PDB file of C-alpha atoms in Angstrom:
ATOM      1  CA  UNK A   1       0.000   0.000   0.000  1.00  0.00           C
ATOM      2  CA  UNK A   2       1.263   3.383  -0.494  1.00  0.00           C
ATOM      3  CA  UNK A   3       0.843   5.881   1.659  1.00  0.00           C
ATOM      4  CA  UNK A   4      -0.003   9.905   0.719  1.00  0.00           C
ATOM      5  CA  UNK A   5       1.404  12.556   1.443  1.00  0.00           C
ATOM      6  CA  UNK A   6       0.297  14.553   4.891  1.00  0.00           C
ATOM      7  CA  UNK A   7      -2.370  17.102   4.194  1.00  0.00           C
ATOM      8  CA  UNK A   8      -0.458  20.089   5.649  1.00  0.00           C
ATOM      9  CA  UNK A   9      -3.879  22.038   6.409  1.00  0.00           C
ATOM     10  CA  UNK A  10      -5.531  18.874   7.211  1.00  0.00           C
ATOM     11  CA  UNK A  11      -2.694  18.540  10.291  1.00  0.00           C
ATOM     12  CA  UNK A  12      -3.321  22.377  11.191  1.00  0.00           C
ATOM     13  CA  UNK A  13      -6.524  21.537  11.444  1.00  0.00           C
ATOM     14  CA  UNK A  14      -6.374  18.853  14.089  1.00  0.00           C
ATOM     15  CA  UNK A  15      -3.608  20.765  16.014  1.00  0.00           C
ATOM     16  CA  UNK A  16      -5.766  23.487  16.290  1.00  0.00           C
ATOM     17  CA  UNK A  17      -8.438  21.518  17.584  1.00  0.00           C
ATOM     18  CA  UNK A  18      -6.413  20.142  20.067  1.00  0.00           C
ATOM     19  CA  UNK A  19      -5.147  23.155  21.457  1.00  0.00           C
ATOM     20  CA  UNK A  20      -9.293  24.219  21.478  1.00  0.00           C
ATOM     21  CA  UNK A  21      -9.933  21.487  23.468  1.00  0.00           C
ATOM     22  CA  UNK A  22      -7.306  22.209  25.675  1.00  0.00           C
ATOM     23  CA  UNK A  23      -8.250  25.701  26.208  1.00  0.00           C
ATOM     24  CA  UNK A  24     -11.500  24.996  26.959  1.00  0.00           C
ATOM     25  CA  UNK A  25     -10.445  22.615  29.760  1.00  0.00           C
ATOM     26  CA  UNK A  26      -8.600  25.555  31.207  1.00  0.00           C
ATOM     27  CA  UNK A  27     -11.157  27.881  30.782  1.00  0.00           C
ATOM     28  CA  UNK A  28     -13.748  25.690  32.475  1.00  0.00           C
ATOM     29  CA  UNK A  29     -11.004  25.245  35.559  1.00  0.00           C
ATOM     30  CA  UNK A  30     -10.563  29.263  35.332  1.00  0.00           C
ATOM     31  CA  UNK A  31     -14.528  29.659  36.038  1.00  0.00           C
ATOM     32  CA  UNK A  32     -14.631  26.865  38.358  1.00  0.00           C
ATOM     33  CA  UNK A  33     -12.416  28.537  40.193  1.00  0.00           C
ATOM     34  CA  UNK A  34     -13.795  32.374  40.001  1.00  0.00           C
ATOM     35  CA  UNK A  35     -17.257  31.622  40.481  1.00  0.00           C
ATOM     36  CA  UNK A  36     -16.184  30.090  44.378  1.00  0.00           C
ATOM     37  CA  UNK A  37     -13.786  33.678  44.440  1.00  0.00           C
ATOM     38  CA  UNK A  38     -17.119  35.451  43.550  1.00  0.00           C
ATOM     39  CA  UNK A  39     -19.244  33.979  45.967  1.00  0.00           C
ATOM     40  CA  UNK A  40     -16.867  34.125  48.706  1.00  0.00           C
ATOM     41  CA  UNK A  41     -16.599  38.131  47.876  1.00  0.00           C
ATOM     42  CA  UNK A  42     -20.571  37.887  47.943  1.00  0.00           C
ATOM     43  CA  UNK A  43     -20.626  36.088  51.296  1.00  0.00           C
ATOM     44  CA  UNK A  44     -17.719  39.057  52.871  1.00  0.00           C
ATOM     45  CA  UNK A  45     -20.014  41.872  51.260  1.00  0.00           C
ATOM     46  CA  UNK A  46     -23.000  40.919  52.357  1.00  0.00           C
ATOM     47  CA  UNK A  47     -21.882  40.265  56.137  1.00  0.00           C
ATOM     48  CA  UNK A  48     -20.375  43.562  56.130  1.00  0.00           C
ATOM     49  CA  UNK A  49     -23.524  45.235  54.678  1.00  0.00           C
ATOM     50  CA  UNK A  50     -25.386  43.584  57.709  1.00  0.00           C
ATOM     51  CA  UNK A  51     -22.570  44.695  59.920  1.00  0.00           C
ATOM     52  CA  UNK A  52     -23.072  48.130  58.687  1.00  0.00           C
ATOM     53  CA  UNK A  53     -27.090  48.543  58.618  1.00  0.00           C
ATOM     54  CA  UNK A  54     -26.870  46.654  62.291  1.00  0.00           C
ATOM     55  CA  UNK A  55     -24.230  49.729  63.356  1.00  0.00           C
ATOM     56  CA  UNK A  56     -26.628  52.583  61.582  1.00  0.00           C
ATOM     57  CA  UNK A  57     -29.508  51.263  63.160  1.00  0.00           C
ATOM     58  CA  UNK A  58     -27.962  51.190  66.489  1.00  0.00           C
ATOM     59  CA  UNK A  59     -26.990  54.789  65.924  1.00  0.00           C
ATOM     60  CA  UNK A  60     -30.045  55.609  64.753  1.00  0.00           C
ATOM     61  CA  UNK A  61     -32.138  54.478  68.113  1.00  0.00           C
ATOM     62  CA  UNK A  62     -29.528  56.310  69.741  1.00  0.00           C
ATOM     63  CA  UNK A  63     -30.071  59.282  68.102  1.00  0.00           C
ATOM     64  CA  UNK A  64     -33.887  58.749  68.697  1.00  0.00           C
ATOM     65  CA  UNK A  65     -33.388  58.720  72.103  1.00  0.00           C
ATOM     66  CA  UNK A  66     -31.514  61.509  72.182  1.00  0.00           C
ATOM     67  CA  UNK A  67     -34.113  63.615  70.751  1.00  0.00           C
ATOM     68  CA  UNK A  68     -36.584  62.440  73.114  1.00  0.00           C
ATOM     69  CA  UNK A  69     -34.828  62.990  75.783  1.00  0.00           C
ATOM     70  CA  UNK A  70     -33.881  66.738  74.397  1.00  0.00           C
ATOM     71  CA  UNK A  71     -37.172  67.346  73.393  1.00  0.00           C
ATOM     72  CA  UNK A  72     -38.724  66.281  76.833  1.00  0.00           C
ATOM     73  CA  UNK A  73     -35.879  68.321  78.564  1.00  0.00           C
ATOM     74  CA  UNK A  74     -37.061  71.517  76.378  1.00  0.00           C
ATOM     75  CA  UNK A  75     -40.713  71.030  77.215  1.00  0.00           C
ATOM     76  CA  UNK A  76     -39.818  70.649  80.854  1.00  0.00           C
ATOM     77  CA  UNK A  77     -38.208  73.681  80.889  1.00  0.00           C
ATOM     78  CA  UNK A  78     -40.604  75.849  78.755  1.00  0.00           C
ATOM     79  CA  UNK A  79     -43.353  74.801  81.164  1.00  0.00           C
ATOM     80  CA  UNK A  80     -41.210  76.120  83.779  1.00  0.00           C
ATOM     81  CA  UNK A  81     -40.295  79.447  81.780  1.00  0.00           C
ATOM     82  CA  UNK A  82     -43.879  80.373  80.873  1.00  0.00           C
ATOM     83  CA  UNK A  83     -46.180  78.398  84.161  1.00  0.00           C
ATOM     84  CA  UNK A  84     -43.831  80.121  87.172  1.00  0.00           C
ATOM     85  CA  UNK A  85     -47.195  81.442  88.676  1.00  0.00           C
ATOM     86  CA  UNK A  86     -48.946  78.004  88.740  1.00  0.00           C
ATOM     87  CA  UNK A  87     -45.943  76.045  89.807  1.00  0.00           C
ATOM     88  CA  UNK A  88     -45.017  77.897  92.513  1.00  0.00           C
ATOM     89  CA  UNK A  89     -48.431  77.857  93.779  1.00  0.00           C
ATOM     90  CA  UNK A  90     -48.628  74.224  93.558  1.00  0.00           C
ATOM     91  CA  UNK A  91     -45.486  74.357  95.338  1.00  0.00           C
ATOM     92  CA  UNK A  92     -46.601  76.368  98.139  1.00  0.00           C
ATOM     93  CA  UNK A  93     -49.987  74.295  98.014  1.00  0.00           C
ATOM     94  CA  UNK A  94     -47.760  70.903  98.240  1.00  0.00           C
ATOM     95  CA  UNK A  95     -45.545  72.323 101.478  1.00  0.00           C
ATOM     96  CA  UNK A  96     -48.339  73.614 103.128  1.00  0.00           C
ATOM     97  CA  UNK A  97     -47.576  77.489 102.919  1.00  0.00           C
ATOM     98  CA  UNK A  98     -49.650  80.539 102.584  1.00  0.00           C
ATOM     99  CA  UNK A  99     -49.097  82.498  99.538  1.00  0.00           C
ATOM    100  CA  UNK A 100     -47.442  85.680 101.583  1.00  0.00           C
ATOM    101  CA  UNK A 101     -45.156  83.080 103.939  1.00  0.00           C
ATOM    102  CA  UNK A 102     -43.090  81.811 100.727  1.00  0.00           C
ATOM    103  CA  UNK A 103     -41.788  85.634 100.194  1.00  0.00           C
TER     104      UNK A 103
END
């Protein structure tokens, strides 16, 4: 039998499928490997998002309270500022004085 002669494109045809297939192979490794990078980086971002809303909210109650507390202190005081009459007659009432005896 005789044999032909190589088909030169025939041969770059199955070297460049071989160097295809072992691209993809690498490729699919490669995505393997950044889709577990990408969910890791999910998991971190998502824990410090939490972290973060946890640490606003706290601040926020805080701040709440703070207001509250500043707003009760301003109407305690404006109560005193404009009502000095009443209160002190209450006081006076509560201890038992006569109105002229507290002067």
């Amino acid at each position: 039998m005789s044999r032909e002669p190589e088909n030169l494109v025939l041969r770059a045809l199955r070297d460049i499928r071989a160097d295809v297939a072992e691209t993809k192979t690498e490729l699919k490794s490669e995505m393997r490997s950044l889709r577990a990078y990408v969910a890791s980086d999910i998991l971190t971002v998502n824990a410090k998002i939490d972290a973060t809303r946890k640490e606003l909210s706290d601040q926020i109650m805080g701040l709440r309270r703070a207001v509250v507390d500043y707003h009760s202190v301003v109407i305690g005081h404006g109560v005193l500022i404009s009502e000095p009459e009443a209160r002190l007659r209450r006081v006076e009432q509560h201890l038992n004085l006569a109105a002229g005896d507290a002067h």
